[in-house]
């Protein structure tokens, strides 16, 4: 049997996902109509040997436990949320909870970052792990990026015949390799032996000759475990060419929304809305919650998700956007490349628009622009428009490429602004 562990992180101020993460833990933010990590669950449930899924993170809200219960019911696989009381790092969390992960003696376990979207090839990854990786080893899933963007990720140098990882550098300063770490791994139980060495050295205060006083609380899988083990025959890379993207900013959430809606078209088309007589016009991939009320003269798509209780009135146009629960789009408004927050209202003939942060279509190795929402001078980078919870946009105004914090009532048009 195998298990899966999803690292869900913790609530932090100043996240690149604000203001959306003010309302909901980022891993639960809906992408293509379901929480970001529910896509991980769907992929895990397709692995026949999957016996348990464990979430590890620092959120202390009941929300995460309720979500775990819901997933357990939906996928008929035991699901647990294990709470870290301090930030233990990407290796620290799994090491701390190793007894729980290893209970029942799994052959190995998948490990996922929560903030990625992917057409997860888990069965193939498991097959690769069984065929290539030693009993105390780690398999990483890698993918290609272009030279310029690769440095923003963990970079992997492989032996292209054996796929052994010869060298690994986390977010290097200069180009190392175009194979990047996707944040998906398989670990054999004996991989904890390497972690135990690192933890012992850490507590002795002399890990890798770095003086450590006080002892670090947090241990990184990438820097403290994989990097030193590269080149020792313990780490192997499985490369995928399926879609993969990080979800760091709200802009990348729109892009991930598009990717998952496109996946649904192939794997579960019944989730998507089709054109019908006397119903709104649908273009491309659109998912609408059954409780949404949409006027038949509205036009939606491509790449739109409409959440529960949303009302979309006559002649409204929505494209490349996520409309969250109970929002209201009034007559003839236009919402493009934007996220409309819970209970927000967009007035009649208003225009809410962002600039897409799509990867360069002429570069097959380009990744979505996951740069921070703010640049070094504190100005807004090109990004989508985000309306936080309960925002009111009056009729006939234009809100372009701006972020509106929750509970704001705008009185005019805005461009490239953060409205506090
Ligand atoms: N439980 C827990 N505890 N989770 C954590 C902690 C922690 O202390 N620290 C980070 N995480 C989770 C985050 O929620 C996220 O899902 C994942 O671990 C990695 O987060 P970061 O540490 O922010 O790294 P990153 O996203 O910038 O880079 C990582 O992912 C890239 C792919 O998206 C690295 O693994 C890169 O090498 C990789 O390319």
PDB file of C-alpha atoms in Angstrom, residues 148-155 170-172 246 371:
ATOM      1  CA  UNK A 148      15.453  32.549 -17.493  1.00  0.00           C
ATOM      2  CA  UNK A 149      12.635  31.177 -15.365  1.00  0.00           C
ATOM      3  CA  UNK A 150      14.322  27.987 -14.130  1.00  0.00           C
ATOM      4  CA  UNK A 151      16.262  29.901 -11.458  1.00  0.00           C
ATOM      5  CA  UNK A 152      12.988  30.626  -9.623  1.00  0.00           C
ATOM      6  CA  UNK A 153      12.591  26.918  -8.848  1.00  0.00           C
ATOM      7  CA  UNK A 154      14.636  24.016  -7.528  1.00  0.00           C
ATOM      8  CA  UNK A 155      16.973  23.010 -10.375  1.00  0.00           C
ATOM      9  CA  UNK A 170      17.264  25.349  -4.793  1.00  0.00           C
ATOM     10  CA  UNK A 171      16.533  28.629  -6.631  1.00  0.00           C
ATOM     11  CA  UNK A 172      20.114  29.203  -7.838  1.00  0.00           C
ATOM     12  CA  UNK A 246       2.772  26.969  -9.486  1.00  0.00           C
ATOM     13  CA  UNK A 371       6.107  36.920  -9.829  1.00  0.00           C
TER      14      UNK A 371
END
